[in-house]
JSON list of C-alpha atoms in Angstrom, two decimals:
[
{"chain": "A", "resi": 223, "resn": "SER", "atom": "CA", "xyz": [-37.71, 1.87, -15.51]},
{"chain": "A", "resi": 224, "resn": "MET", "atom": "CA", "xyz": [-37.84, 4.96, -13.37]},
{"chain": "A", "resi": 225, "resn": "THR", "atom": "CA", "xyz": [-35.51, 7.10, -15.51]},
{"chain": "A", "resi": 226, "resn": "ALA", "atom": "CA", "xyz": [-38.37, 8.49, -17.55]},
{"chain": "A", "resi": 227, "resn": "PRO", "atom": "CA", "xyz": [-41.51, 6.51, -16.72]},
{"chain": "A", "resi": 228, "resn": "ALA", "atom": "CA", "xyz": [-44.91, 6.87, -18.08]},
{"chain": "A", "resi": 229, "resn": "ARG", "atom": "CA", "xyz": [-47.57, 8.20, -15.78]},
{"chain": "A", "resi": 230, "resn": "ALA", "atom": "CA", "xyz": [-49.05, 4.68, -15.52]},
{"chain": "A", "resi": 231, "resn": "LEU", "atom": "CA", "xyz": [-45.82, 3.58, -13.78]},
{"chain": "A", "resi": 232, "resn": "ASP", "atom": "CA", "xyz": [-45.20, 6.58, -11.57]},
{"chain": "A", "resi": 233, "resn": "VAL", "atom": "CA", "xyz": [-47.26, 9.78, -11.30]},
{"chain": "A", "resi": 234, "resn": "HIS", "atom": "CA", "xyz": [-44.33, 11.78, -9.88]},
{"chain": "A", "resi": 235, "resn": "MET", "atom": "CA", "xyz": [-41.53, 10.98, -12.26]},
{"chain": "A", "resi": 236, "resn": "ASP", "atom": "CA", "xyz": [-43.68, 11.03, -15.38]},
{"chain": "A", "resi": 237, "resn": "ASP", "atom": "CA", "xyz": [-41.77, 13.56, -17.66]},
{"chain": "A", "resi": 238, "resn": "LYS", "atom": "CA", "xyz": [-45.08, 14.68, -19.37]},
{"chain": "A", "resi": 239, "resn": "SER", "atom": "CA", "xyz": [-46.69, 15.97, -16.29]},
{"chain": "A", "resi": 240, "resn": "ALA", "atom": "CA", "xyz": [-45.19, 16.29, -12.84]},
{"chain": "A", "resi": 241, "resn": "ASN", "atom": "CA", "xyz": [-41.71, 15.64, -14.24]},
{"chain": "A", "resi": 242, "resn": "MET", "atom": "CA", "xyz": [-40.12, 15.31, -10.84]},
{"chain": "A", "resi": 243, "resn": "SER", "atom": "CA", "xyz": [-36.59, 14.09, -10.14]},
{"chain": "A", "resi": 244, "resn": "CYS", "atom": "CA", "xyz": [-35.08, 12.11, -7.34]},
{"chain": "A", "resi": 245, "resn": "THR", "atom": "CA", "xyz": [-33.91, 15.26, -5.61]},
{"chain": "A", "resi": 246, "resn": "ASP", "atom": "CA", "xyz": [-37.28, 16.89, -5.48]},
{"chain": "A", "resi": 247, "resn": "CYS", "atom": "CA", "xyz": [-38.01, 14.63, -2.59]},
{"chain": "A", "resi": 248, "resn": "HIS", "atom": "CA", "xyz": [-34.53, 13.36, -1.56]},
{"chain": "A", "resi": 249, "resn": "ARG", "atom": "CA", "xyz": [-33.13, 16.88, -0.96]},
{"chain": "A", "resi": 250, "resn": "THR", "atom": "CA", "xyz": [-29.57, 17.09, 0.05]},
{"chain": "A", "resi": 251, "resn": "GLU", "atom": "CA", "xyz": [-27.71, 19.28, 2.49]},
{"chain": "A", "resi": 252, "resn": "ARG", "atom": "CA", "xyz": [-23.85, 18.97, 2.85]},
{"chain": "A", "resi": 253, "resn": "HIS", "atom": "CA", "xyz": [-23.95, 15.60, 1.05]},
{"chain": "A", "resi": 254, "resn": "ARG", "atom": "CA", "xyz": [-26.63, 14.09, 3.46]},
{"chain": "A", "resi": 255, "resn": "ILE", "atom": "CA", "xyz": [-29.53, 12.79, 1.54]},
{"chain": "A", "resi": 256, "resn": "ALA", "atom": "CA", "xyz": [-32.98, 12.80, 2.94]},
{"chain": "A", "resi": 257, "resn": "GLY", "atom": "CA", "xyz": [-34.59, 9.31, 3.25]},
{"chain": "A", "resi": 258, "resn": "LYS", "atom": "CA", "xyz": [-33.76, 6.65, 5.73]},
{"chain": "A", "resi": 259, "resn": "ALA", "atom": "CA", "xyz": [-32.48, 3.32, 4.47]},
{"chain": "A", "resi": 260, "resn": "MET", "atom": "CA", "xyz": [-33.99, 0.20, 5.87]},
{"chain": "A", "resi": 261, "resn": "SER", "atom": "CA", "xyz": [-30.62, -1.62, 5.90]},
{"chain": "A", "resi": 262, "resn": "VAL", "atom": "CA", "xyz": [-27.67, 0.70, 6.52]},
{"chain": "A", "resi": 263, "resn": "SER", "atom": "CA", "xyz": [-28.52, 4.06, 8.15]},
{"chain": "A", "resi": 264, "resn": "VAL", "atom": "CA", "xyz": [-27.98, 3.24, 11.81]},
{"chain": "A", "resi": 265, "resn": "GLY", "atom": "CA", "xyz": [-27.95, 6.10, 14.24]},
{"chain": "A", "resi": 266, "resn": "GLY", "atom": "CA", "xyz": [-29.18, 9.19, 12.26]},
{"chain": "A", "resi": 267, "resn": "GLY", "atom": "CA", "xyz": [-27.79, 8.16, 8.87]},
{"chain": "A", "resi": 268, "resn": "GLY", "atom": "CA", "xyz": [-30.64, 9.83, 7.04]},
{"chain": "A", "resi": 269, "resn": "GLN", "atom": "CA", "xyz": [-33.70, 12.11, 7.66]},
{"chain": "A", "resi": 270, "resn": "THR", "atom": "CA", "xyz": [-37.08, 10.48, 7.90]},
{"chain": "A", "resi": 271, "resn": "MET", "atom": "CA", "xyz": [-39.39, 11.50, 5.06]},
{"chain": "A", "resi": 272, "resn": "GLY", "atom": "CA", "xyz": [-42.78, 10.48, 3.67]},
{"chain": "A", "resi": 273, "resn": "CYS", "atom": "CA", "xyz": [-45.73, 11.32, 1.51]},
{"chain": "A", "resi": 274, "resn": "THR", "atom": "CA", "xyz": [-47.23, 13.80, 4.10]},
{"chain": "A", "resi": 275, "resn": "ASP", "atom": "CA", "xyz": [-44.04, 15.99, 3.71]},
{"chain": "A", "resi": 276, "resn": "CYS", "atom": "CA", "xyz": [-45.95, 17.29, 0.55]},
{"chain": "A", "resi": 277, "resn": "HIS", "atom": "CA", "xyz": [-49.38, 15.92, 0.81]},
{"chain": "A", "resi": 278, "resn": "ALA", "atom": "CA", "xyz": [-51.93, 16.69, 3.45]},
{"chain": "A", "resi": 279, "resn": "GLY", "atom": "CA", "xyz": [-52.61, 14.12, 6.11]},
{"chain": "A", "resi": 280, "resn": "LYS", "atom": "CA", "xyz": [-56.22, 13.78, 4.92]},
{"chain": "A", "resi": 281, "resn": "PRO", "atom": "CA", "xyz": [-56.00, 14.27, 1.11]},
{"chain": "A", "resi": 282, "resn": "HIS", "atom": "CA", "xyz": [-59.18, 12.59, 0.02]},
{"chain": "A", "resi": 283, "resn": "LYS", "atom": "CA", "xyz": [-61.29, 15.63, -0.06]},
{"chain": "A", "resi": 284, "resn": "GLN", "atom": "CA", "xyz": [-64.91, 14.54, 0.80]},
{"chain": "A", "resi": 285, "resn": "ASN", "atom": "CA", "xyz": [-64.29, 10.84, 1.23]},
{"chain": "A", "resi": 286, "resn": "ARG", "atom": "CA", "xyz": [-64.15, 10.51, 5.00]},
{"chain": "A", "resi": 287, "resn": "ASP", "atom": "CA", "xyz": [-63.95, 6.70, 4.86]},
{"chain": "A", "resi": 288, "resn": "LEU", "atom": "CA", "xyz": [-60.56, 6.86, 3.00]},
{"chain": "A", "resi": 289, "resn": "ASP", "atom": "CA", "xyz": [-59.26, 9.70, 5.24]},
{"chain": "A", "resi": 290, "resn": "ARG", "atom": "CA", "xyz": [-60.21, 7.53, 8.29]},
{"chain": "A", "resi": 291, "resn": "HIS", "atom": "CA", "xyz": [-57.56, 5.02, 7.05]},
{"chain": "A", "resi": 292, "resn": "THR", "atom": "CA", "xyz": [-54.62, 7.41, 6.90]},
{"chain": "A", "resi": 293, "resn": "ALA", "atom": "CA", "xyz": [-53.87, 7.19, 10.62]},
{"chain": "A", "resi": 294, "resn": "ARG", "atom": "CA", "xyz": [-53.17, 3.43, 10.44]},
{"chain": "A", "resi": 295, "resn": "VAL", "atom": "CA", "xyz": [-52.45, 2.74, 6.80]},
{"chain": "A", "resi": 296, "resn": "ALA", "atom": "CA", "xyz": [-49.49, 4.15, 4.95]},
{"chain": "A", "resi": 297, "resn": "CYS", "atom": "CA", "xyz": [-50.18, 6.02, 1.72]},
{"chain": "A", "resi": 298, "resn": "GLN", "atom": "CA", "xyz": [-48.04, 3.61, -0.20]},
{"chain": "A", "resi": 299, "resn": "THR", "atom": "CA", "xyz": [-50.18, 0.65, 0.76]},
{"chain": "A", "resi": 300, "resn": "CYS", "atom": "CA", "xyz": [-53.04, 1.76, -1.55]},
{"chain": "A", "resi": 301, "resn": "HIS", "atom": "CA", "xyz": [-51.13, 3.89, -4.02]},
{"chain": "A", "resi": 302, "resn": "VAL", "atom": "CA", "xyz": [-48.42, 1.35, -4.85]},
{"chain": "A", "resi": 303, "resn": "PRO", "atom": "CA", "xyz": [-50.54, -1.85, -5.37]},
{"chain": "A", "resi": 304, "resn": "ALA", "atom": "CA", "xyz": [-47.57, -3.66, -6.87]},
{"chain": "A", "resi": 305, "resn": "PHE", "atom": "CA", "xyz": [-43.95, -2.94, -7.62]},
{"chain": "A", "resi": 306, "resn": "ALA", "atom": "CA", "xyz": [-41.45, -4.03, -10.39]},
{"chain": "A", "resi": 307, "resn": "ARG", "atom": "CA", "xyz": [-44.37, -3.53, -12.67]},
{"chain": "A", "resi": 308, "resn": "GLU", "atom": "CA", "xyz": [-42.08, -2.96, -15.74]},
{"chain": "A", "resi": 309, "resn": "MET", "atom": "CA", "xyz": [-38.85, -4.73, -15.03]},
{"chain": "A", "resi": 310, "resn": "PRO", "atom": "CA", "xyz": [-38.41, -7.82, -12.85]},
{"chain": "A", "resi": 311, "resn": "THR", "atom": "CA", "xyz": [-36.73, -7.48, -9.35]},
{"chain": "A", "resi": 312, "resn": "LYS", "atom": "CA", "xyz": [-34.51, -9.99, -7.65]},
{"chain": "A", "resi": 313, "resn": "VAL", "atom": "CA", "xyz": [-36.32, -11.77, -4.78]},
{"chain": "A", "resi": 314, "resn": "TRP", "atom": "CA", "xyz": [-33.94, -14.71, -3.95]},
{"chain": "A", "resi": 315, "resn": "TRP", "atom": "CA", "xyz": [-30.12, -14.93, -3.93]},
{"chain": "A", "resi": 316, "resn": "ASP", "atom": "CA", "xyz": [-28.39, -18.08, -2.72]},
{"chain": "A", "resi": 317, "resn": "TRP", "atom": "CA", "xyz": [-24.68, -17.66, -2.28]},
{"chain": "A", "resi": 318, "resn": "SER", "atom": "CA", "xyz": [-24.16, -21.25, -1.30]},
{"chain": "A", "resi": 319, "resn": "THR", "atom": "CA", "xyz": [-24.18, -22.43, -4.90]},
{"chain": "A", "resi": 320, "resn": "ALA", "atom": "CA", "xyz": [-21.59, -20.00, -6.10]},
{"chain": "A", "resi": 321, "resn": "ALA", "atom": "CA", "xyz": [-18.56, -21.61, -7.90]},
{"chain": "A", "resi": 322, "resn": "THR", "atom": "CA", "xyz": [-20.30, -25.03, -8.16]},
{"chain": "A", "resi": 323, "resn": "ALA", "atom": "CA", "xyz": [-19.90, -25.33, -11.98]},
{"chain": "A", "resi": 324, "resn": "LYS", "atom": "CA", "xyz": [-23.71, -25.31, -12.55]},
{"chain": "A", "resi": 325, "resn": "PRO", "atom": "CA", "xyz": [-24.77, -24.40, -16.06]},
{"chain": "A", "resi": 326, "resn": "VAL", "atom": "CA", "xyz": [-25.73, -20.76, -16.52]},
{"chain": "A", "resi": 327, "resn": "THR", "atom": "CA", "xyz": [-29.49, -20.62, -17.29]},
{"chain": "A", "resi": 328, "resn": "LYS", "atom": "CA", "xyz": [-31.96, -17.79, -17.64]},
{"chain": "A", "resi": 329, "resn": "ASP", "atom": "CA", "xyz": [-35.64, -17.41, -16.69]},
{"chain": "A", "resi": 330, "resn": "VAL", "atom": "CA", "xyz": [-38.71, -16.19, -18.72]},
{"chain": "A", "resi": 331, "resn": "TYR", "atom": "CA", "xyz": [-37.48, -12.61, -18.40]},
{"chain": "A", "resi": 332, "resn": "GLY", "atom": "CA", "xyz": [-34.10, -13.46, -19.89]},
{"chain": "A", "resi": 333, "resn": "LEU", "atom": "CA", "xyz": [-32.36, -12.87, -16.51]},
{"chain": "A", "resi": 334, "resn": "PRO", "atom": "CA", "xyz": [-29.81, -15.30, -15.04]},
{"chain": "A", "resi": 335, "resn": "LEU", "atom": "CA", "xyz": [-31.00, -18.02, -12.68]},
{"chain": "A", "resi": 336, "resn": "TYR", "atom": "CA", "xyz": [-27.46, -18.83, -11.86]},
{"chain": "A", "resi": 337, "resn": "ASP", "atom": "CA", "xyz": [-24.17, -16.88, -11.85]},
{"chain": "A", "resi": 338, "resn": "PRO", "atom": "CA", "xyz": [-20.96, -18.75, -11.11]},
{"chain": "A", "resi": 339, "resn": "ALA", "atom": "CA", "xyz": [-19.55, -15.91, -9.07]},
{"chain": "A", "resi": 340, "resn": "LYS", "atom": "CA", "xyz": [-22.73, -15.19, -7.10]},
{"chain": "A", "resi": 341, "resn": "GLY", "atom": "CA", "xyz": [-25.00, -18.36, -6.96]},
{"chain": "A", "resi": 342, "resn": "ASP", "atom": "CA", "xyz": [-28.67, -18.90, -7.69]},
{"chain": "A", "resi": 343, "resn": "PHE", "atom": "CA", "xyz": [-31.30, -16.15, -8.26]},
{"chain": "A", "resi": 344, "resn": "LEU", "atom": "CA", "xyz": [-34.97, -15.90, -8.54]},
{"chain": "A", "resi": 345, "resn": "TRP", "atom": "CA", "xyz": [-36.73, -12.84, -10.21]},
{"chain": "A", "resi": 346, "resn": "ALA", "atom": "CA", "xyz": [-40.40, -11.55, -10.12]},
{"chain": "A", "resi": 347, "resn": "LYS", "atom": "CA", "xyz": [-42.54, -8.98, -11.77]},
{"chain": "A", "resi": 348, "resn": "ASN", "atom": "CA", "xyz": [-45.70, -7.22, -10.67]},
{"chain": "A", "resi": 349, "resn": "VAL", "atom": "CA", "xyz": [-44.94, -8.18, -7.08]},
{"chain": "A", "resi": 350, "resn": "VAL", "atom": "CA", "xyz": [-47.65, -7.61, -4.57]},
{"chain": "A", "resi": 351, "resn": "PRO", "atom": "CA", "xyz": [-45.80, -6.11, -1.46]},
{"chain": "A", "resi": 352, "resn": "THR", "atom": "CA", "xyz": [-45.47, -7.81, 1.95]},
{"chain": "A", "resi": 353, "resn": "TYR", "atom": "CA", "xyz": [-47.55, -5.77, 4.43]},
{"chain": "A", "resi": 354, "resn": "LEU", "atom": "CA", "xyz": [-46.27, -5.14, 7.93]},
{"chain": "A", "resi": 355, "resn": "TRP", "atom": "CA", "xyz": [-47.02, -2.85, 10.90]},
{"chain": "A", "resi": 356, "resn": "PHE", "atom": "CA", "xyz": [-44.25, -0.26, 10.81]},
{"chain": "A", "resi": 357, "resn": "ASN", "atom": "CA", "xyz": [-43.62, 2.70, 13.19]},
{"chain": "A", "resi": 358, "resn": "GLY", "atom": "CA", "xyz": [-40.50, 4.06, 11.43]},
{"chain": "A", "resi": 359, "resn": "ALA", "atom": "CA", "xyz": [-37.98, 2.16, 13.58]},
{"chain": "A", "resi": 360, "resn": "VAL", "atom": "CA", "xyz": [-36.01, -0.80, 12.35]},
{"chain": "A", "resi": 361, "resn": "ASP", "atom": "CA", "xyz": [-34.16, -3.66, 14.12]},
{"chain": "A", "resi": 362, "resn": "ARG", "atom": "CA", "xyz": [-30.95, -4.83, 12.38]},
{"chain": "A", "resi": 363, "resn": "VAL", "atom": "CA", "xyz": [-28.29, -7.57, 12.56]},
{"chain": "A", "resi": 364, "resn": "LEU", "atom": "CA", "xyz": [-24.98, -5.83, 12.71]},
{"chain": "A", "resi": 365, "resn": "ILE", "atom": "CA", "xyz": [-21.53, -7.20, 12.34]},
{"chain": "A", "resi": 366, "resn": "GLY", "atom": "CA", "xyz": [-20.76, -9.17, 15.37]},
{"chain": "A", "resi": 367, "resn": "ASP", "atom": "CA", "xyz": [-24.26, -9.70, 16.50]},
{"chain": "A", "resi": 368, "resn": "ARG", "atom": "CA", "xyz": [-25.06, -13.36, 17.53]},
{"chain": "A", "resi": 369, "resn": "ILE", "atom": "CA", "xyz": [-27.65, -15.05, 15.29]},
{"chain": "A", "resi": 370, "resn": "ASP", "atom": "CA", "xyz": [-29.85, -18.11, 15.71]},
{"chain": "A", "resi": 371, "resn": "PRO", "atom": "CA", "xyz": [-29.14, -20.34, 12.63]},
{"chain": "A", "resi": 372, "resn": "LYS", "atom": "CA", "xyz": [-31.97, -22.68, 13.42]},
{"chain": "A", "resi": 373, "resn": "GLY", "atom": "CA", "xyz": [-34.41, -20.57, 11.62]},
{"chain": "A", "resi": 374, "resn": "VAL", "atom": "CA", "xyz": [-34.37, -17.71, 9.02]},
{"chain": "A", "resi": 375, "resn": "VAL", "atom": "CA", "xyz": [-32.13, -14.88, 10.21]},
{"chain": "A", "resi": 376, "resn": "HIS", "atom": "CA", "xyz": [-34.04, -11.62, 9.88]},
{"chain": "A", "resi": 377, "resn": "LEU", "atom": "CA", "xyz": [-31.22, -9.22, 8.77]},
{"chain": "A", "resi": 378, "resn": "ASN", "atom": "CA", "xyz": [-33.64, -6.41, 9.52]},
{"chain": "A", "resi": 379, "resn": "GLN", "atom": "CA", "xyz": [-37.18, -6.17, 10.93]},
{"chain": "A", "resi": 380, "resn": "ALA", "atom": "CA", "xyz": [-39.80, -3.33, 10.87]},
{"chain": "A", "resi": 381, "resn": "ARG", "atom": "CA", "xyz": [-40.83, -2.39, 14.23]},
{"chain": "A", "resi": 382, "resn": "GLY", "atom": "CA", "xyz": [-44.58, -1.90, 15.14]},
{"chain": "A", "resi": 383, "resn": "ASN", "atom": "CA", "xyz": [-47.72, -3.84, 15.84]},
{"chain": "A", "resi": 384, "resn": "ARG", "atom": "CA", "xyz": [-51.50, -3.27, 15.82]},
{"chain": "A", "resi": 385, "resn": "ASP", "atom": "CA", "xyz": [-51.42, -1.87, 19.35]},
{"chain": "A", "resi": 386, "resn": "ASP", "atom": "CA", "xyz": [-48.70, 0.59, 18.47]},
{"chain": "A", "resi": 387, "resn": "GLN", "atom": "CA", "xyz": [-50.55, 3.95, 17.78]},
{"chain": "A", "resi": 388, "resn": "HIS", "atom": "CA", "xyz": [-47.43, 5.15, 15.82]},
{"chain": "A", "resi": 389, "resn": "ALA", "atom": "CA", "xyz": [-47.43, 2.21, 13.53]},
{"chain": "A", "resi": 390, "resn": "ARG", "atom": "CA", "xyz": [-49.25, 2.03, 10.10]},
{"chain": "A", "resi": 391, "resn": "ILE", "atom": "CA", "xyz": [-49.72, -0.91, 7.73]},
{"chain": "A", "resi": 392, "resn": "THR", "atom": "CA", "xyz": [-46.86, -0.45, 5.27]},
{"chain": "A", "resi": 393, "resn": "PRO", "atom": "CA", "xyz": [-45.73, -2.28, 2.07]},
{"chain": "A", "resi": 394, "resn": "PHE", "atom": "CA", "xyz": [-42.35, -3.88, 1.84]},
{"chain": "A", "resi": 395, "resn": "LYS", "atom": "CA", "xyz": [-40.29, -5.82, -0.64]},
{"chain": "A", "resi": 396, "resn": "MET", "atom": "CA", "xyz": [-39.16, -9.01, 0.95]},
{"chain": "A", "resi": 397, "resn": "MET", "atom": "CA", "xyz": [-35.61, -10.06, -0.20]},
{"chain": "A", "resi": 398, "resn": "ARG", "atom": "CA", "xyz": [-34.56, -13.63, 0.62]},
{"chain": "A", "resi": 399, "resn": "GLY", "atom": "CA", "xyz": [-31.43, -15.68, 0.27]},
{"chain": "A", "resi": 400, "resn": "LYS", "atom": "CA", "xyz": [-28.67, -17.73, 1.84]},
{"chain": "A", "resi": 401, "resn": "GLN", "atom": "CA", "xyz": [-25.46, -16.21, 3.22]},
{"chain": "A", "resi": 402, "resn": "PRO", "atom": "CA", "xyz": [-22.31, -17.47, 4.94]},
{"chain": "A", "resi": 403, "resn": "TYR", "atom": "CA", "xyz": [-22.06, -17.41, 8.66]},
{"chain": "A", "resi": 404, "resn": "ASP", "atom": "CA", "xyz": [-19.60, -18.52, 11.33]},
{"chain": "A", "resi": 405, "resn": "THR", "atom": "CA", "xyz": [-21.05, -21.84, 12.73]},
{"chain": "A", "resi": 406, "resn": "VAL", "atom": "CA", "xyz": [-19.16, -21.67, 15.94]},
{"chain": "A", "resi": 407, "resn": "ASN", "atom": "CA", "xyz": [-19.40, -18.12, 16.91]},
{"chain": "A", "resi": 408, "resn": "GLN", "atom": "CA", "xyz": [-22.86, -17.96, 15.28]},
{"chain": "A", "resi": 409, "resn": "THR", "atom": "CA", "xyz": [-22.37, -14.56, 13.59]},
{"chain": "A", "resi": 410, "resn": "MET", "atom": "CA", "xyz": [-22.88, -13.51, 10.05]},
{"chain": "A", "resi": 411, "resn": "VAL", "atom": "CA", "xyz": [-19.55, -13.20, 8.18]},
{"chain": "A", "resi": 412, "resn": "THR", "atom": "CA", "xyz": [-18.03, -10.53, 5.87]},
{"chain": "A", "resi": 413, "resn": "PRO", "atom": "CA", "xyz": [-16.36, -12.36, 3.14]},
{"chain": "A", "resi": 414, "resn": "HIS", "atom": "CA", "xyz": [-13.63, -10.87, 0.91]},
{"chain": "A", "resi": 415, "resn": "LEU", "atom": "CA", "xyz": [-15.23, -10.90, -2.51]},
{"chain": "A", "resi": 416, "resn": "PHE", "atom": "CA", "xyz": [-13.16, -9.07, -5.19]},
{"chain": "A", "resi": 417, "resn": "GLY", "atom": "CA", "xyz": [-9.45, -8.30, -5.76]},
{"chain": "A", "resi": 418, "resn": "LYS", "atom": "CA", "xyz": [-6.43, -10.26, -4.73]},
{"chain": "A", "resi": 419, "resn": "GLY", "atom": "CA", "xyz": [-7.42, -13.09, -2.52]},
{"chain": "A", "resi": 420, "resn": "GLY", "atom": "CA", "xyz": [-11.08, -12.52, -2.92]},
{"chain": "A", "resi": 421, "resn": "PHE", "atom": "CA", "xyz": [-13.64, -15.23, -3.61]},
{"chain": "A", "resi": 422, "resn": "TRP", "atom": "CA", "xyz": [-14.31, -13.94, -7.14]},
{"chain": "A", "resi": 423, "resn": "VAL", "atom": "CA", "xyz": [-10.69, -14.69, -7.82]},
{"chain": "A", "resi": 424, "resn": "THR", "atom": "CA", "xyz": [-10.02, -17.77, -5.76]},
{"chain": "A", "resi": 425, "resn": "GLU", "atom": "CA", "xyz": [-13.54, -19.41, -5.63]},
{"chain": "A", "resi": 426, "resn": "ASP", "atom": "CA", "xyz": [-12.51, -20.51, -2.14]},
{"chain": "A", "resi": 427, "resn": "TRP", "atom": "CA", "xyz": [-14.86, -19.69, 0.67]},
{"chain": "A", "resi": 428, "resn": "PRO", "atom": "CA", "xyz": [-12.62, -20.49, 3.70]},
{"chain": "A", "resi": 429, "resn": "SER", "atom": "CA", "xyz": [-9.84, -18.23, 2.59]},
{"chain": "A", "resi": 430, "resn": "ALA", "atom": "CA", "xyz": [-12.24, -15.43, 1.49]},
{"chain": "A", "resi": 431, "resn": "ILE", "atom": "CA", "xyz": [-14.12, -15.43, 4.74]},
{"chain": "A", "resi": 432, "resn": "ALA", "atom": "CA", "xyz": [-10.91, -15.55, 6.80]},
{"chain": "A", "resi": 433, "resn": "SER", "atom": "CA", "xyz": [-9.60, -12.56, 4.82]},
{"chain": "A", "resi": 434, "resn": "GLY", "atom": "CA", "xyz": [-12.77, -10.58, 5.05]},
{"chain": "A", "resi": 435, "resn": "MET", "atom": "CA", "xyz": [-13.23, -11.12, 8.86]},
{"chain": "A", "resi": 436, "resn": "LYS", "atom": "CA", "xyz": [-9.54, -10.17, 9.45]},
{"chain": "A", "resi": 437, "resn": "ALA", "atom": "CA", "xyz": [-10.12, -6.93, 7.53]},
{"chain": "A", "resi": 438, "resn": "ALA", "atom": "CA", "xyz": [-13.29, -6.30, 9.50]},
{"chain": "A", "resi": 439, "resn": "GLY", "atom": "CA", "xyz": [-11.54, -6.85, 12.79]},
{"chain": "A", "resi": 440, "resn": "GLN", "atom": "CA", "xyz": [-13.84, -9.63, 13.78]},
{"chain": "A", "resi": 441, "resn": "PRO", "atom": "CA", "xyz": [-13.21, -13.06, 15.32]},
{"chain": "A", "resi": 442, "resn": "TYR", "atom": "CA", "xyz": [-13.61, -16.02, 13.03]},
{"chain": "A", "resi": 443, "resn": "SER", "atom": "CA", "xyz": [-13.62, -19.76, 14.14]},
{"chain": "A", "resi": 444, "resn": "GLY", "atom": "CA", "xyz": [-12.57, -21.08, 10.86]},
{"chain": "A", "resi": 445, "resn": "GLN", "atom": "CA", "xyz": [-15.77, -22.92, 10.49]},
{"chain": "A", "resi": 446, "resn": "TYR", "atom": "CA", "xyz": [-18.61, -21.72, 8.14]},
{"chain": "A", "resi": 447, "resn": "GLY", "atom": "CA", "xyz": [-21.96, -22.65, 6.64]},
{"chain": "A", "resi": 448, "resn": "PHE", "atom": "CA", "xyz": [-24.88, -21.01, 4.96]},
{"chain": "A", "resi": 449, "resn": "VAL", "atom": "CA", "xyz": [-27.98, -19.82, 6.61]},
{"chain": "A", "resi": 450, "resn": "GLU", "atom": "CA", "xyz": [-31.27, -18.55, 5.09]},
{"chain": "A", "resi": 451, "resn": "THR", "atom": "CA", "xyz": [-31.86, -14.82, 5.60]},
{"chain": "A", "resi": 452, "resn": "ASP", "atom": "CA", "xyz": [-34.39, -12.22, 4.70]},
{"chain": "A", "resi": 453, "resn": "MET", "atom": "CA", "xyz": [-34.59, -8.50, 4.65]},
{"chain": "A", "resi": 454, "resn": "VAL", "atom": "CA", "xyz": [-37.45, -6.00, 4.14]},
{"chain": "A", "resi": 455, "resn": "TRP", "atom": "CA", "xyz": [-37.18, -2.83, 2.12]},
{"chain": "A", "resi": 456, "resn": "LYS", "atom": "CA", "xyz": [-39.89, -0.25, 2.25]},
{"chain": "A", "resi": 457, "resn": "VAL", "atom": "CA", "xyz": [-41.82, 0.28, -1.00]},
{"chain": "A", "resi": 458, "resn": "ASN", "atom": "CA", "xyz": [-42.06, 4.06, -1.90]},
{"chain": "A", "resi": 459, "resn": "HIS", "atom": "CA", "xyz": [-41.77, 4.42, -5.59]},
{"chain": "A", "resi": 460, "resn": "MET", "atom": "CA", "xyz": [-43.97, 3.54, -8.67]},
{"chain": "A", "resi": 461, "resn": "VAL", "atom": "CA", "xyz": [-46.96, 5.42, -7.29]},
{"chain": "A", "resi": 462, "resn": "ALA", "atom": "CA", "xyz": [-49.79, 4.52, -9.61]},
{"chain": "A", "resi": 463, "resn": "PRO", "atom": "CA", "xyz": [-52.57, 6.84, -10.87]},
{"chain": "A", "resi": 464, "resn": "LYS", "atom": "CA", "xyz": [-55.39, 7.08, -8.35]},
{"chain": "A", "resi": 465, "resn": "LYS", "atom": "CA", "xyz": [-57.70, 4.99, -10.57]},
{"chain": "A", "resi": 466, "resn": "LYS", "atom": "CA", "xyz": [-55.27, 2.18, -10.16]},
{"chain": "A", "resi": 467, "resn": "ALA", "atom": "CA", "xyz": [-54.97, 2.54, -6.31]},
{"chain": "A", "resi": 468, "resn": "LEU", "atom": "CA", "xyz": [-56.34, -0.35, -4.13]},
{"chain": "A", "resi": 469, "resn": "ALA", "atom": "CA", "xyz": [-60.07, -0.15, -3.53]},
{"chain": "A", "resi": 470, "resn": "CYS", "atom": "CA", "xyz": [-62.09, -1.25, -0.53]},
{"chain": "A", "resi": 471, "resn": "ASP", "atom": "CA", "xyz": [-62.68, -4.80, -1.74]},
{"chain": "A", "resi": 472, "resn": "ASP", "atom": "CA", "xyz": [-58.99, -5.37, -2.37]},
{"chain": "A", "resi": 473, "resn": "CYS", "atom": "CA", "xyz": [-58.48, -5.47, 1.38]},
{"chain": "A", "resi": 474, "resn": "HIS", "atom": "CA", "xyz": [-61.90, -5.97, 2.91]},
{"chain": "A", "resi": 475, "resn": "GLY", "atom": "CA", "xyz": [-63.45, -8.24, 0.19]},
{"chain": "A", "resi": 476, "resn": "ALA", "atom": "CA", "xyz": [-63.83, -11.92, 0.38]},
{"chain": "A", "resi": 477, "resn": "LYS", "atom": "CA", "xyz": [-60.72, -13.87, -0.58]}
]
C-alpha cells in the first residue's frame, strides 16, 4: 500500500505531491540504513531518526496549545491516527497449532486464518495504535535470556514513563502470538524451520528445536512448550493529511 499511495494514506509518499521515497528519510551510508529497529538493532545497529529531523520542533505556527504538546507527545501520535488503513496487518501468530491438520480457512479480508506450516493468524485493518511512554530506548529478550513463562513474555518493551522528561506518548503496533520455549531452562528457543531437518520439512518440533538450538550454540533441555509473547513496533508511516489528524476531543473528550 505504500508503493505509490494516495495523499489520504501518506502525505510524504504520495507521488502527486511530495513524491518522497524511502531513502529520502532512511539515508544510507556504507550500507548502514538510518532508522533504529525496535526488535533487532542492539548496540548501535541504526541511527535514531524522527520527524524533527526535517520538521521544526514547534511546527504549528500560531497554535500554542498544539505546540505545547510536542515536548511530551510524539508527532506520530496525532498524525497517524490509525495504521493498516488500506491493507490488513497481522496482529496474532500462534505457532503452537502448526502441523495440526486443521482446515485452511480465510477471514473477511481473504487472508489465511490458518497455515499448516505456521499456525493460526489474526488480521486487522484501520488499527488504532497502542500508546506508550517512549524515550527512544528499548529492552529486549535476547537469545539465552531467562524468561518467566507464567505470564506474557514481552520480547521487547519501550522504555519511558510519565516522570521521564525524555519520554513522549508514542504510537505502537502490538504484535502478539505464541512461540516455543525451553520449559526447563526457561529460555526462548530458535527452531530450525526450513531446509533439510527443518520443521517445514519434518513437521516435528522436538527435532527442529534441537537442531536450531545446536546451530545457535545454545543449551537445550529437550523439553519444550509454547508461551504467549508480544512485541511492540513503533508506528511511523501512513502520515495522514493534517485535516485527518487527531483533534483535542480524541484524547481529552469524554469516552
